mmCIF file of C-alpha atoms and ligand atoms in Angstrom:
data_model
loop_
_atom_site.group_PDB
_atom_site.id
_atom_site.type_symbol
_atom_site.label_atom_id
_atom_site.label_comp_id
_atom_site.label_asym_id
_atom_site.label_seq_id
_atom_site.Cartn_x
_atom_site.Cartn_y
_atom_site.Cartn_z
ATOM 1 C CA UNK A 11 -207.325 -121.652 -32.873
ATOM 2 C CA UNK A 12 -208.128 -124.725 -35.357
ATOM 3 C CA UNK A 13 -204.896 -126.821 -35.119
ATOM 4 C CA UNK A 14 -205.332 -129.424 -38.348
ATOM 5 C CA UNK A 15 -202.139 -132.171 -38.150
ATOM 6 C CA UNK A 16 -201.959 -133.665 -41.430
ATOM 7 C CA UNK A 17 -200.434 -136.474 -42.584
ATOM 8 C CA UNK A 18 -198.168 -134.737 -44.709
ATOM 9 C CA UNK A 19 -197.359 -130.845 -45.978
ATOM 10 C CA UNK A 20 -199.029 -131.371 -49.448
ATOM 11 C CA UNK A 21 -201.738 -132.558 -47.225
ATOM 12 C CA UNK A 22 -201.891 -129.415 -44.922
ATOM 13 C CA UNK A 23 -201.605 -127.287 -48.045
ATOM 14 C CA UNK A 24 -204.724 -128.722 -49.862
ATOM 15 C CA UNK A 25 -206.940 -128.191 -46.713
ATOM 16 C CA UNK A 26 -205.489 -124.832 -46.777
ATOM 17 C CA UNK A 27 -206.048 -124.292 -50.356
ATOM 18 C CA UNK A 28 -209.701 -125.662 -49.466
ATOM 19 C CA UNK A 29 -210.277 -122.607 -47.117
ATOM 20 C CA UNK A 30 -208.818 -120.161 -49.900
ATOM 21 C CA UNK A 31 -210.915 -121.896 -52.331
ATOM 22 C CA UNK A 32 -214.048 -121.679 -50.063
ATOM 23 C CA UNK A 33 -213.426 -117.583 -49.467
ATOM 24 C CA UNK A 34 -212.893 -117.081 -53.279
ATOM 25 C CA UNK A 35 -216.354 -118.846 -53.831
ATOM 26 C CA UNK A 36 -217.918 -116.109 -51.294
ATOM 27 C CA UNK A 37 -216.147 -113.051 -52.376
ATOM 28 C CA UNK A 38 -214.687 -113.321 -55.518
ATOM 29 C CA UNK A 39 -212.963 -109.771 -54.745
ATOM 30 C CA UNK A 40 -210.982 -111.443 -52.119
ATOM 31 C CA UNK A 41 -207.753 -110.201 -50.528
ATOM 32 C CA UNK A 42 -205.207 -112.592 -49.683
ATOM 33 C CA UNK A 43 -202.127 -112.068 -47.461
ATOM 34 C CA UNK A 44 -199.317 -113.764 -48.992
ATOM 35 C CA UNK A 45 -195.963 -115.394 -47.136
ATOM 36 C CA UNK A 46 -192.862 -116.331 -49.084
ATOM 37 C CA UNK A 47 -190.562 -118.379 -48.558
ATOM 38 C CA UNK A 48 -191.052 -122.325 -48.734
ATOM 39 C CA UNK A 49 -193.952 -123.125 -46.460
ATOM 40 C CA UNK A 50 -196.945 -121.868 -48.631
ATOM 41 C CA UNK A 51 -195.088 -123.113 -51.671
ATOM 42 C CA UNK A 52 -197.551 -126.691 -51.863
ATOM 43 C CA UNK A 53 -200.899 -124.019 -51.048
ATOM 44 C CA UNK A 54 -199.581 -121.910 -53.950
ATOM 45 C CA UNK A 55 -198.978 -125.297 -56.153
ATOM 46 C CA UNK A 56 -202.511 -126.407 -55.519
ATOM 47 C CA UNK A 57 -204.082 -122.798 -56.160
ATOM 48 C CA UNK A 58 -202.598 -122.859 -59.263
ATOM 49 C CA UNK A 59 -203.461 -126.715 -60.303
ATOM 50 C CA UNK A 60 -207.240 -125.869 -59.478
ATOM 51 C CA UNK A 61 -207.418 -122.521 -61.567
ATOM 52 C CA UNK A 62 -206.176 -124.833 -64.524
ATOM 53 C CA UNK A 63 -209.131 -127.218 -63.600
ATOM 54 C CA UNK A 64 -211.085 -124.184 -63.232
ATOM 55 C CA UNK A 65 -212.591 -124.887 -59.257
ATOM 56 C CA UNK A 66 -211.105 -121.388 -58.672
ATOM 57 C CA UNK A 67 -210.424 -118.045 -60.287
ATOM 58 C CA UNK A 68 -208.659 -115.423 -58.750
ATOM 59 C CA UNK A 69 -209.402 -112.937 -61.160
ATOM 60 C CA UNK A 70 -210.848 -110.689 -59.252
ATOM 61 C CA UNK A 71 -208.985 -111.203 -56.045
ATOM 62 C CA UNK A 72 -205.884 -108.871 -55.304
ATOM 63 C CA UNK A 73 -203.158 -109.606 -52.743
ATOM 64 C CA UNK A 74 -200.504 -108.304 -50.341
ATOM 65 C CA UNK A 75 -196.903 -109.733 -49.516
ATOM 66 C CA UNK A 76 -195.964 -109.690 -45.952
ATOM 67 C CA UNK A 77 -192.363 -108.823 -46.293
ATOM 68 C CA UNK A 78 -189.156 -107.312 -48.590
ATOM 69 C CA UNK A 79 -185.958 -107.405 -48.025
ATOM 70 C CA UNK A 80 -184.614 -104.255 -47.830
ATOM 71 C CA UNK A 81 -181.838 -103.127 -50.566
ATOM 72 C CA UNK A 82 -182.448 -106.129 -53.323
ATOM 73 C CA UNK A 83 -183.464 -104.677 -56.690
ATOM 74 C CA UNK A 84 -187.039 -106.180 -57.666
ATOM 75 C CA UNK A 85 -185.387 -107.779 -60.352
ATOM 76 C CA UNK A 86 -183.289 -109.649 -58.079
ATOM 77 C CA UNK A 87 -184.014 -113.347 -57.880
ATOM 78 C CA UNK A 88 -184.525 -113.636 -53.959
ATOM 79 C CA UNK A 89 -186.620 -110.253 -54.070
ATOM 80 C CA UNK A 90 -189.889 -111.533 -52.106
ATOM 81 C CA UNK A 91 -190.811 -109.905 -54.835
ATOM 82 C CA UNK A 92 -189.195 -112.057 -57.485
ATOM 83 C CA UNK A 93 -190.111 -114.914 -55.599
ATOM 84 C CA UNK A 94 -193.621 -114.356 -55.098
ATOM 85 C CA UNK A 95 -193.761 -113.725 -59.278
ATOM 86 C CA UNK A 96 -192.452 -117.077 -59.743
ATOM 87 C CA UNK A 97 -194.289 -119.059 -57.032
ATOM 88 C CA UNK A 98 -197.934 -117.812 -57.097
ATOM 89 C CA UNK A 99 -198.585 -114.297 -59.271
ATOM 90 C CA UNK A 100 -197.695 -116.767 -62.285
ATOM 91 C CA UNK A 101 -199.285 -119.640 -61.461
ATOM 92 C CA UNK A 102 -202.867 -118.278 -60.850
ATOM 93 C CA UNK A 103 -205.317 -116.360 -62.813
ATOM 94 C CA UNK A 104 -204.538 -113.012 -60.868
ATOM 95 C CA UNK A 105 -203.925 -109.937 -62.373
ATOM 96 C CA UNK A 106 -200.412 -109.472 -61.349
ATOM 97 C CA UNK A 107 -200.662 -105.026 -61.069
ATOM 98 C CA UNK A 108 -202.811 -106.027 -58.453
ATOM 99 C CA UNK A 109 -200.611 -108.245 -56.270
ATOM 100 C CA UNK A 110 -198.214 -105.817 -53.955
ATOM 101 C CA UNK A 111 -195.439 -105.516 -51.725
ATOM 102 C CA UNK A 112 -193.742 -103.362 -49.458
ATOM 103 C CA UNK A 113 -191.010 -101.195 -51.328
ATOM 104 C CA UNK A 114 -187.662 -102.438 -50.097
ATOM 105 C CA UNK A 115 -185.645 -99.980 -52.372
ATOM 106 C CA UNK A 116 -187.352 -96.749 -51.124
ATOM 107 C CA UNK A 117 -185.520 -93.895 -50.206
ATOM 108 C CA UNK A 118 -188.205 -93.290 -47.368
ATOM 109 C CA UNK A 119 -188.456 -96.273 -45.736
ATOM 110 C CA UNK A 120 -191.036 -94.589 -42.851
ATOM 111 C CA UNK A 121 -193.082 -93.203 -46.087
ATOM 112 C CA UNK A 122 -192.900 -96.431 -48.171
ATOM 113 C CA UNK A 123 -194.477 -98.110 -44.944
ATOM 114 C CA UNK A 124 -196.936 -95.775 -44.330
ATOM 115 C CA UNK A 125 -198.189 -96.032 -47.855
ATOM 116 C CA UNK A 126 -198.756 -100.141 -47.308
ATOM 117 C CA UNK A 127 -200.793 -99.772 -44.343
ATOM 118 C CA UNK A 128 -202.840 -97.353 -46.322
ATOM 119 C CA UNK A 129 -203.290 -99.252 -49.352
ATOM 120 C CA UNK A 130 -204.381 -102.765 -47.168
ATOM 121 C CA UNK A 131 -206.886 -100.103 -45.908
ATOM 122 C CA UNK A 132 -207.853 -98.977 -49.154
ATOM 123 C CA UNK A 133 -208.027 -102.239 -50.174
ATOM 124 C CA UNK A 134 -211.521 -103.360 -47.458
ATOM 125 C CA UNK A 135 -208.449 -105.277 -45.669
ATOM 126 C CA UNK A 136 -206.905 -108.610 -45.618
ATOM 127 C CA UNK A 137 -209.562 -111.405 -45.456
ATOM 128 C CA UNK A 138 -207.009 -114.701 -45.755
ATOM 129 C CA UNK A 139 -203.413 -114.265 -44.544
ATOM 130 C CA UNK A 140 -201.391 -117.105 -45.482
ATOM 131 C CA UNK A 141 -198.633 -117.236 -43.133
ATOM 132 C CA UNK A 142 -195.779 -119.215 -42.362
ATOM 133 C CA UNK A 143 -193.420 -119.514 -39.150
ATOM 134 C CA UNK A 144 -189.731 -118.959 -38.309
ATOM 135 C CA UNK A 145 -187.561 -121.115 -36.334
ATOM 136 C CA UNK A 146 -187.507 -118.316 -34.123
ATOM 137 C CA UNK A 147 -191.105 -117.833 -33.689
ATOM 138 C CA UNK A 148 -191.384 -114.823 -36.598
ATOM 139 C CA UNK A 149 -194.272 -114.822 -38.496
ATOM 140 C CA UNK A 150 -193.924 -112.597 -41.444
ATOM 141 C CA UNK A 151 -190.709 -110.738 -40.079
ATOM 142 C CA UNK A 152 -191.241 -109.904 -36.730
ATOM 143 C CA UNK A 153 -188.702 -110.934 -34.926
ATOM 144 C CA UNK A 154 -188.867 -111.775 -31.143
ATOM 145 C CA UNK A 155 -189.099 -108.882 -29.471
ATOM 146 C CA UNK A 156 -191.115 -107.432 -31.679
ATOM 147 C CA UNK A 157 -193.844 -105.175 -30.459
ATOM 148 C CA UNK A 158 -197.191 -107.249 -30.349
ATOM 149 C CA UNK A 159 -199.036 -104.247 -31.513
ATOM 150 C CA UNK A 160 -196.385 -102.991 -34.320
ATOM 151 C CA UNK A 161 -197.222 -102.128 -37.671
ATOM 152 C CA UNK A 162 -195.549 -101.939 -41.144
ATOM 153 C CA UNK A 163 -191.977 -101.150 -40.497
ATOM 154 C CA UNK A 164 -188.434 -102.081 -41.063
ATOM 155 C CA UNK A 165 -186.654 -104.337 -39.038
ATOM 156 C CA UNK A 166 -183.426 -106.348 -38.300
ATOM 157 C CA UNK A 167 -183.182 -109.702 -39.206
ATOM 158 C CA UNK A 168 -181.434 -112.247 -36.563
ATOM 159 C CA UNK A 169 -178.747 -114.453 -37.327
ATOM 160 C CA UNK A 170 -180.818 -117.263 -36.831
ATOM 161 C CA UNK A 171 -183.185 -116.035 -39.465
ATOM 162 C CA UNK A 172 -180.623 -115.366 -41.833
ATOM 163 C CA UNK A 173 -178.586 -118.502 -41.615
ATOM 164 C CA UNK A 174 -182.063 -120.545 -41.928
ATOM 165 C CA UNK A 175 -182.912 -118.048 -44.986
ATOM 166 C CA UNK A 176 -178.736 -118.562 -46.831
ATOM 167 C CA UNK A 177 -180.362 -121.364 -48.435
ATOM 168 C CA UNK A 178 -181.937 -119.873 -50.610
ATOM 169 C CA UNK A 179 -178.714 -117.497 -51.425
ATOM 170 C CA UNK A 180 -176.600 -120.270 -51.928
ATOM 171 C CA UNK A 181 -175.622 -120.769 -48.857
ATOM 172 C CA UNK A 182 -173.765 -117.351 -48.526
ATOM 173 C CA UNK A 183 -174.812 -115.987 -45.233
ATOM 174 C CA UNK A 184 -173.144 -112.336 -46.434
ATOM 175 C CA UNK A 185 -175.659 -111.974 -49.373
ATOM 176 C CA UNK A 186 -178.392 -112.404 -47.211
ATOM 177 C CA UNK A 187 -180.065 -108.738 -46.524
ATOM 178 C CA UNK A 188 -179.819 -107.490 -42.474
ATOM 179 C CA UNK A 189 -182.878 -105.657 -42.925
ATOM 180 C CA UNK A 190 -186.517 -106.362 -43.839
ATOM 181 C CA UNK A 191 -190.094 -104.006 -44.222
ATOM 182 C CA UNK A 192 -192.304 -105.835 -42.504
ATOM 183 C CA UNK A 193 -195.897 -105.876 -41.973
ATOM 184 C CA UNK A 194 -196.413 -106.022 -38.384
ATOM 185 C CA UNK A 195 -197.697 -108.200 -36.068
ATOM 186 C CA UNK A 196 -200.935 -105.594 -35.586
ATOM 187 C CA UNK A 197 -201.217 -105.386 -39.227
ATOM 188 C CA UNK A 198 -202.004 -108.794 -39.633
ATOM 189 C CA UNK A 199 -203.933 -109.945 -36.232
ATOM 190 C CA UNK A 200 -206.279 -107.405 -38.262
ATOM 191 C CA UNK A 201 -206.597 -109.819 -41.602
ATOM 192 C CA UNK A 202 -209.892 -111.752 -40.818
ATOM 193 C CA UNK A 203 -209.044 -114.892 -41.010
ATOM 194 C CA UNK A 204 -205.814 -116.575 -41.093
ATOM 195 C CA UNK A 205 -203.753 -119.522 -42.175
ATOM 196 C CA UNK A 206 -200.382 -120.661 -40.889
ATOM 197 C CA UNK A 207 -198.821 -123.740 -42.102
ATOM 198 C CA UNK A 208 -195.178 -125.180 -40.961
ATOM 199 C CA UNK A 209 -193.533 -128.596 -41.513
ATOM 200 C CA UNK A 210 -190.587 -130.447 -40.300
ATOM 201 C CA UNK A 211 -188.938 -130.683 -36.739
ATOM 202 C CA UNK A 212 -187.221 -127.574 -37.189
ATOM 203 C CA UNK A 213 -190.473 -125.765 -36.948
ATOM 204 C CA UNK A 214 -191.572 -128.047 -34.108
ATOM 205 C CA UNK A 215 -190.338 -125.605 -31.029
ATOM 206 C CA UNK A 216 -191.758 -122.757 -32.716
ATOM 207 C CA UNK A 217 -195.057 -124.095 -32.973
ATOM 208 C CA UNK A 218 -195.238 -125.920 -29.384
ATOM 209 C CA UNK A 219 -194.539 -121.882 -28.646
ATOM 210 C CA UNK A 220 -196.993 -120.534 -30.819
ATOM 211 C CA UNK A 221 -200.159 -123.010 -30.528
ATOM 212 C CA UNK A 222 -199.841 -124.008 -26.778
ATOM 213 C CA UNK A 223 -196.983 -120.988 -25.174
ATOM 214 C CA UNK A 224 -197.670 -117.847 -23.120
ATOM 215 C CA UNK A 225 -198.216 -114.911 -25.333
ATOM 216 C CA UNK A 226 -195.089 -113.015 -25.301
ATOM 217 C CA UNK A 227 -193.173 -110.754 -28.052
ATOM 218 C CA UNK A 228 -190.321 -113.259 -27.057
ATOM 219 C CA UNK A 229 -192.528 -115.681 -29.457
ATOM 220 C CA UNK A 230 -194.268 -113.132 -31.947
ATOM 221 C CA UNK A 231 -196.337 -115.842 -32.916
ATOM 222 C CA UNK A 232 -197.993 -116.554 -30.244
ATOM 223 C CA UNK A 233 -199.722 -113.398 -30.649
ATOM 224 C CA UNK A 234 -201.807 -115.450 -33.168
ATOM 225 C CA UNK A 235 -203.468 -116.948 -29.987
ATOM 226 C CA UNK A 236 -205.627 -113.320 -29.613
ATOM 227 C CA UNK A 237 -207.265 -113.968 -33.015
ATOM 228 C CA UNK A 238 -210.560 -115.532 -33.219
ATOM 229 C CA UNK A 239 -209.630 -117.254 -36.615
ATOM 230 C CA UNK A 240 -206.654 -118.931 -37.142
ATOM 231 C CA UNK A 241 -206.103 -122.295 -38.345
ATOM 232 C CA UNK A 242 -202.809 -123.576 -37.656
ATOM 233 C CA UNK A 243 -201.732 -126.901 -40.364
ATOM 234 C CA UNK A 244 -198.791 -128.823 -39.561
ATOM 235 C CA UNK A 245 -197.327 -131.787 -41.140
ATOM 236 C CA UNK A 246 -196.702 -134.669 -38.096
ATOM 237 C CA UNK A 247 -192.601 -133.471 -37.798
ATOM 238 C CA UNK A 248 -193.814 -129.688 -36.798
ATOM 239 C CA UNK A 249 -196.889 -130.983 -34.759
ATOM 240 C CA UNK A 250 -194.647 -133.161 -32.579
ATOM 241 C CA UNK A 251 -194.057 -131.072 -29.398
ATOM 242 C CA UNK A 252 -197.278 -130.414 -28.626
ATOM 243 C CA UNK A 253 -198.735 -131.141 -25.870
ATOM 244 C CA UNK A 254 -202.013 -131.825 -26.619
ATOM 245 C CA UNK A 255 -201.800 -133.407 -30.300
ATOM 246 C CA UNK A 256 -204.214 -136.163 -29.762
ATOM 247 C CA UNK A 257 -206.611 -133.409 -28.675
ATOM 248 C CA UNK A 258 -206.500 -131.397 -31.429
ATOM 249 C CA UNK A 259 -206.614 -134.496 -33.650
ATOM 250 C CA UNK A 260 -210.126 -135.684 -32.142
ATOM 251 C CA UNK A 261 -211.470 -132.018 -32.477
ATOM 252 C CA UNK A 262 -210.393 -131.893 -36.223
ATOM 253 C CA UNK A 263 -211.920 -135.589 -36.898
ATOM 254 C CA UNK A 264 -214.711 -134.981 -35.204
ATOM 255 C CA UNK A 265 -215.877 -131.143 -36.308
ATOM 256 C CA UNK A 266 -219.247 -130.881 -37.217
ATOM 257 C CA UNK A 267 -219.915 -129.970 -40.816
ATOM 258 C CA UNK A 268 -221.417 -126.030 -38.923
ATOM 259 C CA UNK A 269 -217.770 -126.036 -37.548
ATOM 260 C CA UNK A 270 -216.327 -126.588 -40.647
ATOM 261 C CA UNK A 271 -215.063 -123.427 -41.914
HETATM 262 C C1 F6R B 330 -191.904 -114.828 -45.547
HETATM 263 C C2 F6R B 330 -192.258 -114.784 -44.157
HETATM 264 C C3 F6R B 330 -191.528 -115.586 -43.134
HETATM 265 C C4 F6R B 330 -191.493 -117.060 -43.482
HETATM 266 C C5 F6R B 330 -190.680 -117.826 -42.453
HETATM 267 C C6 F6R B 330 -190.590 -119.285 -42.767
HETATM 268 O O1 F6R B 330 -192.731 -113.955 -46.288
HETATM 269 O O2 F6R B 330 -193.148 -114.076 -43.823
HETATM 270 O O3 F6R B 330 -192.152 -115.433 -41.890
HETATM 271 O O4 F6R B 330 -192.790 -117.553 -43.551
HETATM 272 O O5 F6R B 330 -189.405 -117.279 -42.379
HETATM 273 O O6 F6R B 330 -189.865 -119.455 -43.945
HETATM 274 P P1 F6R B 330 -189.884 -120.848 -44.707
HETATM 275 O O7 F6R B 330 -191.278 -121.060 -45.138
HETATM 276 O O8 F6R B 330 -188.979 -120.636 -45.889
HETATM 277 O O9 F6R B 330 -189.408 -121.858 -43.744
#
């Protein structure tokens, strides 16, 4: 795990838009796995600011969302749906029938989760997951307990996770959804490389957890520890627990260019 502390989030989300920008350059094709919500809102900003300078296309890329709430029309604003539209499908060059979701209005739930699995498949796989992190140690929405091997399903929200998540329904904890489609933690230790950025001390727990805890479903992140390439970028708020922060700053000053990825 690459743990990058930056000296602020715009920061973390140019080095992260640097890695995106890097994979685009090798594989124009490339998949990206896409979070909502406010943490990969900067990555998305600078994506978009460097297709208008024209360092990147992402033409010929496609991508997945990680989650839906379950029951909002797509039409709804705070659809992951919706808010992916407005925060990176129309900011970027990518052809937007080829960014997808799970279906969160689908009569078959099981069916409509089966189908994602098979069409990541069908699609060579996710090669960058942008993720971001819950208070409560989700990453996409796999809540703790979740099953460190689970795939695409539906699953309950927590309280804490929809009292953090009100603010973006006006504060009205009642109009945020109880249930989610999820990809699962399996589905995405199987992207092949993957990015998780988180800023502010409310993060900071969740992150001591998921960089430096024991691997546990009680912290779903953590599971993020079993994959070979992760880079973890933190403004100084969410890096502030950690243990070993000066380490990871002298291994990030000090990669060699061959480390670099
Ligand atoms: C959203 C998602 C969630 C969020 C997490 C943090 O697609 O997968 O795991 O990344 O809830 O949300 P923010 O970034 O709004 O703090």
């Amino acid at each position: 795990m690459d743990v990058g502390i930056a000296e602020s989030v715009a920061h973390a989300a140019s080095i992260a838009a640097d890695l995106i920008q890097r994979a685009g350059r090798a594989k124009p094709e490339v998949v990206l796995g896409l979070a909502t919500g406010s943490s990969p809102v900067g990555i998305y900003d600078e994506l978009g600011r460097r297709v208008s300078d024209g360092r990147i296309s992402l033409a010929a890329a496609s991508a997945f969302m990680l989650d839906e709430y379950v029951g909002l029309p797509r039409e709804h604003p705070q659809a992951y749906r919706s808010v992916i539209d407005e925060i990176f499908t129309r900011k970027v060059d990518i052809d937007p029938t080829r960014v997808h979701g799970p279906d969160g209005t689908a009569r078959d739930v099981g069916a409509a989760c089966a189908d994602y699995e098979r069409s990541i498949r069908a699609a060579g796989g996710i090669d960058i997951q942008i993720l971001g992190i819950g208070t409560d140690g989700h990453i996409a929405f796999n809540e703790p307990g979740s099953s460190l091997a689970s795939r695409t399903r539906i699953k309950t929200l927590t309280r804490e996770t929809r009292v953090d998540n009100s603010r973006f329904f006006d504060g009205d904890l009642d109009a945020v959804p109880s249930h989610c489609l999820t990809q699962g933690v399996g589905t995405i230790l199987e992207a092949r490389e993957i990015i998780l950025i988180a800023a502010g001390n409310a993060k900071a727990e969740a992150i001591r957890q998921a960089v430096e805890g024991p691997v546990s479903a009680r912290w779903p992140a953590t599971a993020l520890q079993l994959h070979p390439e992760v880079t973890v970028l933190l403004d100084p708020a969410a890096a502030s627990r950690l243990d070993l922060a000066d380490y990871y700053r002298e291994v990030w000053a000090s990669k060699p260019a061959w480390q670099r990825r």
